[in-house]
């Protein structure tokens, strides 16, 4: 079977994204190829331009809202108009997400980050309706995650680094679930400074981590994943880069909540949960293995997440916690690393063979002795040591300086 590259460069020499070649086994049967998308007509290709698209959509729809933001109803545009979200979401993605319901789109053109960090920035929101009632809303965002000031170290991970997510796999730098998904764009296309995180395309639908049944989880996860890949490829083209991501063929099964194992807590060999916290941390869920981050959440029940333990092994993604490892509490020193411990969060930056790795502990609710916020300080040394051993960059021993 041919090995499919996660990101395939088109045969052009200008502005290349990758020069990795796919290995091929001639003795194995070839995998079925995805149907080739026909080249769009001239008018549609012209509409790929951000400037032309914004002006044309405004003229056709008769409405221009704010700087760079165009809103329209999809049933009012001509057939040659651009697809939603930077001309990226075709009929397959739209049908998977919204069926045959009427949709309305609000799209912000891609431009530099208004905060002045020269990062890509843009958002697209699609709402479907049954009659006059809104039934589903999906938001696609393009953002360069901050690695200098720490502004993206809490809100973004709380939604997009959840224990309900699984890695995209097949070399794709991202994760997905039935309500959230994200992928990092190639650095050869977006560029990156030393203190910035990756530029990501993320997509969200409804409340984060909301799940009804395994059937709906699988259906919605597949729809979000397909739309994410389409959106990422549209953004890559909008940025003037070549190459495309391929949709993953197989994903990990949906992860489930399970009774907490106090020995080997969060599935980590050598990590034992102190007795004082066992009453409040009865249920545990661990994200799929093998991705850019491993996330474990535990609490009294599915809707009462109390603690989150995150190990970020992707060095670029880990940079979003760089400021927290320097400025977020009391100092902690390690054999090969350093960090900070605060009231409800501890961040330790370890130096491993693959680059920086971040161990992040968060306490979201009171737990343990006297229902105080003591979990992060109590568990950080054992967590960092056990995780360093698991990923192969131990031994790691942490100490808390007295001054």
Tab-separated table of C-alpha atoms in Angstrom:
chain	number	residue	atom	x	y	z
A	1	UNK	CA	0.000	0.000	0.000
A	2	UNK	CA	1.309	3.456	-0.863
A	3	UNK	CA	2.237	5.556	2.124
A	4	UNK	CA	0.257	8.758	1.924
A	5	UNK	CA	2.080	11.901	2.954
A	6	UNK	CA	0.134	14.110	5.354
A	7	UNK	CA	1.134	17.203	3.408
A	8	UNK	CA	1.799	16.898	-0.312
A	9	UNK	CA	3.533	19.594	-2.289
A	10	UNK	CA	2.342	20.408	-5.761
A	11	UNK	CA	4.998	20.078	-8.483
A	12	UNK	CA	6.136	23.692	-8.475
A	13	UNK	CA	9.483	25.063	-7.412
A	14	UNK	CA	8.348	28.420	-6.085
A	15	UNK	CA	7.585	28.738	-2.386
A	16	UNK	CA	7.893	25.003	-1.578
A	17	UNK	CA	6.368	23.647	1.615
A	18	UNK	CA	8.086	20.276	1.921
A	19	UNK	CA	10.539	18.147	0.008
A	20	UNK	CA	9.742	14.840	1.716
A	21	UNK	CA	9.045	11.989	-0.706
A	22	UNK	CA	6.489	9.285	-0.032
A	23	UNK	CA	7.840	5.732	0.281
A	24	UNK	CA	6.078	3.261	-2.009
A	25	UNK	CA	5.833	-0.513	-1.770
A	26	UNK	CA	5.391	-1.795	-5.364
A	27	UNK	CA	4.305	-5.224	-4.141
A	28	UNK	CA	1.313	-3.941	-2.227
A	29	UNK	CA	-1.992	-2.947	-3.830
A	30	UNK	CA	-2.398	0.761	-4.299
A	31	UNK	CA	-4.772	2.630	-2.008
A	32	UNK	CA	-7.830	4.101	-3.703
A	33	UNK	CA	-7.171	7.679	-4.718
A	34	UNK	CA	-9.442	10.512	-3.765
A	35	UNK	CA	-11.469	11.864	-6.682
A	36	UNK	CA	-9.752	14.738	-8.419
A	37	UNK	CA	-11.423	18.075	-7.893
A	38	UNK	CA	-12.066	19.748	-11.259
A	39	UNK	CA	-10.321	23.064	-11.844
A	40	UNK	CA	-12.798	25.855	-11.056
A	41	UNK	CA	-13.885	28.169	-13.855
A	42	UNK	CA	-12.124	31.492	-14.428
A	43	UNK	CA	-14.639	33.583	-12.516
A	44	UNK	CA	-14.403	31.267	-9.515
A	45	UNK	CA	-10.588	31.376	-9.628
A	46	UNK	CA	-10.680	35.146	-9.683
A	47	UNK	CA	-12.904	35.085	-6.636
A	48	UNK	CA	-10.156	33.307	-4.698
A	49	UNK	CA	-8.449	36.695	-4.351
A	50	UNK	CA	-9.257	38.183	-0.960
A	51	UNK	CA	-9.686	41.658	-2.411
A	52	UNK	CA	-11.799	40.537	-5.357
A	53	UNK	CA	-13.824	38.160	-3.182
A	54	UNK	CA	-14.666	40.813	-0.592
A	55	UNK	CA	-15.668	43.371	-3.236
A	56	UNK	CA	-17.622	40.872	-5.335
A	57	UNK	CA	-19.457	39.323	-2.395
A	58	UNK	CA	-20.384	42.760	-1.120
A	59	UNK	CA	-21.765	43.768	-4.498
A	60	UNK	CA	-23.689	40.530	-4.971
A	61	UNK	CA	-25.106	40.284	-1.483
A	62	UNK	CA	-25.603	43.995	-1.056
A	63	UNK	CA	-24.099	44.144	2.406
A	64	UNK	CA	-20.624	44.963	3.736
A	65	UNK	CA	-20.217	44.816	7.489
A	66	UNK	CA	-17.138	46.295	9.151
A	67	UNK	CA	-13.579	46.206	7.921
A	68	UNK	CA	-12.958	43.076	5.894
A	69	UNK	CA	-16.111	41.269	7.032
A	70	UNK	CA	-18.697	40.081	4.539
A	71	UNK	CA	-22.019	38.506	5.493
A	72	UNK	CA	-24.417	36.792	3.124
A	73	UNK	CA	-27.056	34.129	2.786
A	74	UNK	CA	-25.821	31.198	0.758
A	75	UNK	CA	-29.062	30.896	-1.181
A	76	UNK	CA	-28.639	34.424	-2.570
A	77	UNK	CA	-25.217	33.950	-4.199
A	78	UNK	CA	-24.841	32.841	-7.818
A	79	UNK	CA	-23.498	29.393	-8.586
A	80	UNK	CA	-20.050	30.770	-9.459
A	81	UNK	CA	-19.628	32.504	-6.112
A	82	UNK	CA	-16.901	31.421	-3.695
A	83	UNK	CA	-17.478	28.615	-1.221
A	84	UNK	CA	-17.686	29.534	2.482
A	85	UNK	CA	-14.582	30.200	4.565
A	86	UNK	CA	-12.058	31.501	2.058
A	87	UNK	CA	-13.451	29.391	-0.761
A	88	UNK	CA	-12.516	26.201	1.073
A	89	UNK	CA	-15.649	24.388	2.253
A	90	UNK	CA	-17.166	22.584	-0.694
A	91	UNK	CA	-20.515	20.848	-0.920
A	92	UNK	CA	-19.159	17.687	0.739
A	93	UNK	CA	-18.126	19.460	3.933
A	94	UNK	CA	-21.215	21.658	3.982
A	95	UNK	CA	-23.560	18.690	3.513
A	96	UNK	CA	-21.774	16.688	6.243
A	97	UNK	CA	-22.065	19.565	8.711
A	98	UNK	CA	-25.465	21.043	7.873
A	99	UNK	CA	-27.370	18.654	5.617
A	100	UNK	CA	-29.833	20.457	3.378
A	101	UNK	CA	-30.658	23.256	5.817
A	102	UNK	CA	-30.384	26.900	4.806
A	103	UNK	CA	-27.089	28.423	5.920
A	104	UNK	CA	-25.833	31.936	6.493
A	105	UNK	CA	-22.129	32.799	6.436
A	106	UNK	CA	-20.156	35.603	8.055
A	107	UNK	CA	-16.592	35.666	6.780
A	108	UNK	CA	-13.687	37.868	7.810
A	109	UNK	CA	-10.927	38.143	5.238
A	110	UNK	CA	-7.496	36.886	6.227
A	111	UNK	CA	-5.084	39.624	7.234
A	112	UNK	CA	-2.248	40.334	9.640
A	113	UNK	CA	-2.945	40.146	13.349
A	114	UNK	CA	-4.296	43.554	14.427
A	115	UNK	CA	-2.330	43.229	17.681
A	116	UNK	CA	0.829	43.814	15.662
A	117	UNK	CA	2.517	40.404	15.821
A	118	UNK	CA	2.263	39.855	12.051
A	119	UNK	CA	0.332	36.661	12.614
A	120	UNK	CA	-2.386	35.401	10.306
A	121	UNK	CA	-5.831	36.230	11.569
A	122	UNK	CA	-9.355	35.586	10.340
A	123	UNK	CA	-12.659	34.002	11.270
A	124	UNK	CA	-15.581	32.455	9.441
A	125	UNK	CA	-18.909	31.572	11.053
A	126	UNK	CA	-21.634	29.456	9.463
A	127	UNK	CA	-25.112	29.116	10.966
A	128	UNK	CA	-27.766	26.717	9.705
A	129	UNK	CA	-31.487	27.313	10.084
A	130	UNK	CA	-34.675	25.298	10.120
A	131	UNK	CA	-37.246	27.915	9.307
A	132	UNK	CA	-36.286	30.904	11.443
A	133	UNK	CA	-34.690	28.778	14.150
A	134	UNK	CA	-30.896	28.461	14.289
A	135	UNK	CA	-29.972	24.803	14.566
A	136	UNK	CA	-26.184	24.563	14.285
A	137	UNK	CA	-23.264	26.998	14.227
A	138	UNK	CA	-19.680	26.264	13.201
A	139	UNK	CA	-16.790	28.712	13.610
A	140	UNK	CA	-13.488	28.403	11.751
A	141	UNK	CA	-10.588	30.543	12.957
A	142	UNK	CA	-7.059	31.165	11.714
A	143	UNK	CA	-4.667	32.397	14.380
A	144	UNK	CA	-1.018	32.447	15.313
A	145	UNK	CA	-0.817	31.236	18.894
A	146	UNK	CA	1.096	33.533	21.201
A	147	UNK	CA	4.280	32.193	22.770
A	148	UNK	CA	5.629	35.425	24.243
A	149	UNK	CA	2.986	36.979	26.487
A	150	UNK	CA	1.113	33.803	27.402
A	151	UNK	CA	-2.244	35.050	26.105
A	152	UNK	CA	-3.033	31.690	24.471
A	153	UNK	CA	-1.963	29.424	27.329
A	154	UNK	CA	-5.375	29.106	29.007
A	155	UNK	CA	-8.485	29.753	26.906
A	156	UNK	CA	-7.318	28.045	23.708
A	157	UNK	CA	-6.011	24.869	25.441
A	158	UNK	CA	-9.184	24.606	27.542
A	159	UNK	CA	-11.127	24.103	24.287
A	160	UNK	CA	-8.616	22.583	21.883
A	161	UNK	CA	-6.438	20.492	24.222
A	162	UNK	CA	-9.126	18.387	25.848
A	163	UNK	CA	-9.098	14.781	27.006
A	164	UNK	CA	-11.931	14.136	24.550
A	165	UNK	CA	-9.633	14.741	21.583
A	166	UNK	CA	-7.584	12.279	19.564
A	167	UNK	CA	-4.625	12.989	17.260
A	168	UNK	CA	-5.306	13.346	13.557
A	169	UNK	CA	-2.555	10.795	12.986
A	170	UNK	CA	-0.699	10.013	9.753
A	171	UNK	CA	1.783	12.786	10.483
A	172	UNK	CA	-0.870	15.502	10.608
A	173	UNK	CA	-0.037	18.118	13.286
A	174	UNK	CA	-3.378	18.418	15.040
A	175	UNK	CA	-6.190	16.874	17.062
A	176	UNK	CA	-9.927	16.361	16.688
A	177	UNK	CA	-13.129	15.531	18.552
A	178	UNK	CA	-16.851	15.751	17.885
A	179	UNK	CA	-16.958	19.443	18.874
A	180	UNK	CA	-13.438	20.844	18.319
A	181	UNK	CA	-10.567	20.230	15.915
A	182	UNK	CA	-7.335	21.997	14.953
A	183	UNK	CA	-4.296	21.645	12.734
A	184	UNK	CA	-1.028	23.591	12.542
A	185	UNK	CA	-0.151	25.102	9.187
A	186	UNK	CA	3.280	24.376	7.651
A	187	UNK	CA	5.924	26.755	8.980
A	188	UNK	CA	7.443	26.966	5.508
A	189	UNK	CA	4.211	28.688	4.493
A	190	UNK	CA	3.446	30.802	7.562
A	191	UNK	CA	6.914	31.480	8.962
A	192	UNK	CA	7.581	31.614	12.691
A	193	UNK	CA	9.584	33.715	15.124
A	194	UNK	CA	11.437	32.266	18.092
A	195	UNK	CA	8.789	33.191	20.652
A	196	UNK	CA	5.625	32.455	18.692
A	197	UNK	CA	3.498	29.352	18.674
A	198	UNK	CA	2.176	27.638	15.563
A	199	UNK	CA	-0.281	29.225	13.170
A	200	UNK	CA	-3.357	27.024	13.426
A	201	UNK	CA	-6.696	26.558	11.765
A	202	UNK	CA	-9.255	25.511	14.351
A	203	UNK	CA	-12.917	24.680	14.070
A	204	UNK	CA	-15.567	24.546	16.771
A	205	UNK	CA	-19.190	23.441	16.871
A	206	UNK	CA	-21.460	23.974	19.867
A	207	UNK	CA	-20.221	23.527	23.421
A	208	UNK	CA	-16.763	22.043	23.822
A	209	UNK	CA	-16.779	18.356	24.803
A	210	UNK	CA	-20.546	18.048	24.388
A	211	UNK	CA	-21.328	14.435	23.500
A	212	UNK	CA	-24.613	12.574	23.138
A	213	UNK	CA	-23.774	9.064	21.927
A	214	UNK	CA	-20.946	7.244	20.191
A	215	UNK	CA	-22.932	7.286	16.929
A	216	UNK	CA	-23.250	11.071	16.956
A	217	UNK	CA	-19.661	11.437	18.175
A	218	UNK	CA	-18.300	9.498	15.206
A	219	UNK	CA	-20.523	11.321	12.708
A	220	UNK	CA	-19.780	14.818	13.995
A	221	UNK	CA	-16.067	14.108	14.441
A	222	UNK	CA	-15.785	12.914	10.850
A	223	UNK	CA	-17.643	15.995	9.587
A	224	UNK	CA	-15.489	18.402	11.613
A	225	UNK	CA	-12.270	16.664	10.588
A	226	UNK	CA	-13.137	16.805	6.900
A	227	UNK	CA	-14.117	20.475	7.141
A	228	UNK	CA	-10.908	21.238	9.053
A	229	UNK	CA	-8.695	19.742	6.336
A	230	UNK	CA	-10.653	21.578	3.625
A	231	UNK	CA	-10.361	24.865	5.510
A	232	UNK	CA	-6.624	24.400	6.131
A	233	UNK	CA	-5.999	23.716	2.444
A	234	UNK	CA	-8.030	26.790	1.527
A	235	UNK	CA	-5.980	28.941	3.883
A	236	UNK	CA	-2.706	27.535	2.509
A	237	UNK	CA	-3.843	28.503	-0.990
A	238	UNK	CA	-5.048	31.911	0.196
A	239	UNK	CA	-1.585	32.528	1.667
A	240	UNK	CA	-0.076	31.838	-1.751
A	241	UNK	CA	1.604	28.571	-0.753
A	242	UNK	CA	1.559	25.237	-2.551
A	243	UNK	CA	0.731	21.805	-1.180
A	244	UNK	CA	-2.235	20.215	0.545
A	245	UNK	CA	-3.078	18.199	3.628
A	246	UNK	CA	-4.786	14.838	3.185
A	247	UNK	CA	-7.781	13.849	5.282
A	248	UNK	CA	-6.834	11.068	7.751
A	249	UNK	CA	-8.204	7.652	6.850
A	250	UNK	CA	-8.405	6.222	10.375
A	251	UNK	CA	-8.814	7.929	13.746
A	252	UNK	CA	-8.550	6.571	17.264
A	253	UNK	CA	-11.876	5.344	18.691
A	254	UNK	CA	-13.676	7.989	20.769
A	255	UNK	CA	-12.203	8.160	24.267
A	256	UNK	CA	-14.421	7.324	27.232
A	257	UNK	CA	-14.548	8.203	30.905
A	258	UNK	CA	-13.490	5.403	33.227
A	259	UNK	CA	-13.127	4.723	36.938
A	260	UNK	CA	-9.943	6.319	38.241
A	261	UNK	CA	-6.984	4.016	38.781
A	262	UNK	CA	-5.088	5.370	41.737
A	263	UNK	CA	-2.003	3.354	40.840
A	264	UNK	CA	-0.768	4.421	37.431
A	265	UNK	CA	-2.981	7.533	37.585
A	266	UNK	CA	-3.966	8.827	34.128
A	267	UNK	CA	-2.458	5.682	32.637
A	268	UNK	CA	1.071	6.775	33.561
A	269	UNK	CA	3.300	4.089	35.044
A	270	UNK	CA	4.760	5.133	38.371
A	271	UNK	CA	2.295	7.983	38.993
A	272	UNK	CA	0.176	7.314	42.081
A	273	UNK	CA	-2.750	9.507	43.103
A	274	UNK	CA	-2.437	10.674	46.738
A	275	UNK	CA	-5.186	9.297	48.983
A	276	UNK	CA	-6.356	12.791	49.907
A	277	UNK	CA	-7.628	13.394	46.332
A	278	UNK	CA	-9.224	10.045	45.532
A	279	UNK	CA	-12.701	10.979	46.755
A	280	UNK	CA	-12.882	14.003	44.436
A	281	UNK	CA	-11.231	12.372	41.404
A	282	UNK	CA	-13.368	9.284	40.835
A	283	UNK	CA	-13.594	9.431	37.016
A	284	UNK	CA	-10.753	9.843	34.508
A	285	UNK	CA	-10.440	10.286	30.750
A	286	UNK	CA	-7.221	10.281	28.688
A	287	UNK	CA	-6.914	11.601	25.141
A	288	UNK	CA	-5.725	9.439	22.274
A	289	UNK	CA	-2.013	8.617	22.226
A	290	UNK	CA	0.611	9.645	19.710
A	291	UNK	CA	-0.300	13.257	18.980
A	292	UNK	CA	1.263	16.636	19.756
A	293	UNK	CA	-0.170	16.546	23.292
A	294	UNK	CA	-1.482	14.012	25.801
A	295	UNK	CA	-4.293	15.230	28.044
A	296	UNK	CA	-5.814	13.595	31.123
A	297	UNK	CA	-8.819	15.013	32.963
A	298	UNK	CA	-10.268	13.710	36.221
A	299	UNK	CA	-13.136	14.657	38.490
A	300	UNK	CA	-16.152	13.510	40.405
A	301	UNK	CA	-18.032	12.845	37.182
A	302	UNK	CA	-18.249	13.569	33.467
A	303	UNK	CA	-19.574	17.103	34.001
A	304	UNK	CA	-17.302	17.912	36.954
A	305	UNK	CA	-13.754	18.075	35.650
A	306	UNK	CA	-11.547	18.950	38.591
A	307	UNK	CA	-7.963	18.547	37.338
A	308	UNK	CA	-6.246	18.509	33.953
A	309	UNK	CA	-2.769	17.065	33.283
A	310	UNK	CA	-1.274	17.992	29.904
A	311	UNK	CA	2.007	16.885	28.394
A	312	UNK	CA	2.867	18.823	25.226
A	313	UNK	CA	5.577	17.043	23.246
A	314	UNK	CA	5.414	19.157	20.087
A	315	UNK	CA	8.121	21.803	20.659
A	316	UNK	CA	6.342	24.535	18.677
A	317	UNK	CA	2.995	23.992	20.389
A	318	UNK	CA	4.781	23.788	23.752
A	319	UNK	CA	5.944	27.376	23.289
A	320	UNK	CA	2.477	28.708	24.157
A	321	UNK	CA	3.297	27.841	27.783
A	322	UNK	CA	6.732	29.502	27.694
A	323	UNK	CA	5.680	32.623	29.576
A	324	UNK	CA	3.846	30.603	32.235
A	325	UNK	CA	6.962	28.523	32.875
A	326	UNK	CA	8.810	31.744	33.701
A	327	UNK	CA	6.269	34.038	35.360
A	328	UNK	CA	3.320	32.164	36.885
A	329	UNK	CA	4.188	31.437	40.525
A	330	UNK	CA	6.859	30.015	42.789
A	331	UNK	CA	9.978	28.611	41.146
A	332	UNK	CA	10.670	24.917	40.726
A	333	UNK	CA	13.938	23.441	39.464
A	334	UNK	CA	14.489	20.135	37.727
A	335	UNK	CA	17.333	17.929	36.633
A	336	UNK	CA	16.925	19.264	33.096
A	337	UNK	CA	14.380	22.020	33.208
A	338	UNK	CA	12.574	24.665	35.228
A	339	UNK	CA	9.067	25.908	35.919
A	340	UNK	CA	6.583	27.695	38.126
A	341	UNK	CA	3.857	26.558	40.530
A	342	UNK	CA	0.879	28.829	41.170
A	343	UNK	CA	-2.380	28.458	43.026
A	344	UNK	CA	-4.243	26.502	40.394
A	345	UNK	CA	-1.624	25.814	37.709
A	346	UNK	CA	1.896	24.426	37.521
A	347	UNK	CA	4.026	24.547	34.359
A	348	UNK	CA	7.379	22.791	34.017
A	349	UNK	CA	9.572	23.096	30.916
A	350	UNK	CA	11.768	20.055	30.351
A	351	UNK	CA	14.570	19.761	27.826
A	352	UNK	CA	14.282	16.525	25.865
A	353	UNK	CA	15.940	15.055	22.787
A	354	UNK	CA	13.163	16.417	20.571
A	355	UNK	CA	13.288	19.903	22.084
A	356	UNK	CA	11.222	21.541	24.800
A	357	UNK	CA	8.377	19.582	26.417
A	358	UNK	CA	5.816	21.147	28.742
A	359	UNK	CA	4.223	19.400	31.729
A	360	UNK	CA	1.121	21.352	32.756
A	361	UNK	CA	-1.094	20.649	35.779
A	362	UNK	CA	-4.304	22.597	36.324
A	363	UNK	CA	-6.788	22.432	39.186
A	364	UNK	CA	-10.175	23.644	37.992
A	365	UNK	CA	-12.189	23.015	41.196
A	366	UNK	CA	-11.385	22.711	44.898
A	367	UNK	CA	-10.319	19.198	45.881
A	368	UNK	CA	-8.401	17.308	48.500
A	369	UNK	CA	-7.571	18.375	52.051
A	370	UNK	CA	-9.952	21.108	53.113
A	371	UNK	CA	-11.042	21.490	49.475
A	372	UNK	CA	-8.113	23.792	48.728
A	373	UNK	CA	-5.998	24.309	45.607
A	374	UNK	CA	-3.005	22.176	46.567
A	375	UNK	CA	-3.087	19.531	43.841
A	376	UNK	CA	-0.603	21.142	41.444
A	377	UNK	CA	2.181	21.489	44.016
A	378	UNK	CA	1.531	18.063	45.511
A	379	UNK	CA	1.572	16.165	42.214
A	380	UNK	CA	3.955	18.125	39.944
A	381	UNK	CA	7.233	16.413	41.011
A	382	UNK	CA	5.830	12.889	40.595
A	383	UNK	CA	4.003	13.796	37.365
A	384	UNK	CA	7.048	15.357	35.697
A	385	UNK	CA	9.287	12.446	36.745
A	386	UNK	CA	6.842	9.761	35.553
A	387	UNK	CA	6.050	11.495	32.267
A	388	UNK	CA	9.720	12.135	31.534
A	389	UNK	CA	10.331	8.417	31.942
A	390	UNK	CA	7.341	7.568	29.732
A	391	UNK	CA	8.425	9.743	26.811
A	392	UNK	CA	12.086	8.830	27.170
A	393	UNK	CA	13.741	11.972	28.513
A	394	UNK	CA	14.155	11.023	32.174
A	395	UNK	CA	15.311	10.862	34.836
A	396	UNK	CA	13.766	14.108	36.029
A	397	UNK	CA	13.813	15.206	39.654
A	398	UNK	CA	12.087	18.412	40.786
A	399	UNK	CA	12.823	20.529	43.839
A	400	UNK	CA	11.215	23.633	45.301
A	401	UNK	CA	13.822	26.250	46.239
A	402	UNK	CA	13.313	27.698	49.716
A	403	UNK	CA	14.178	31.240	48.667
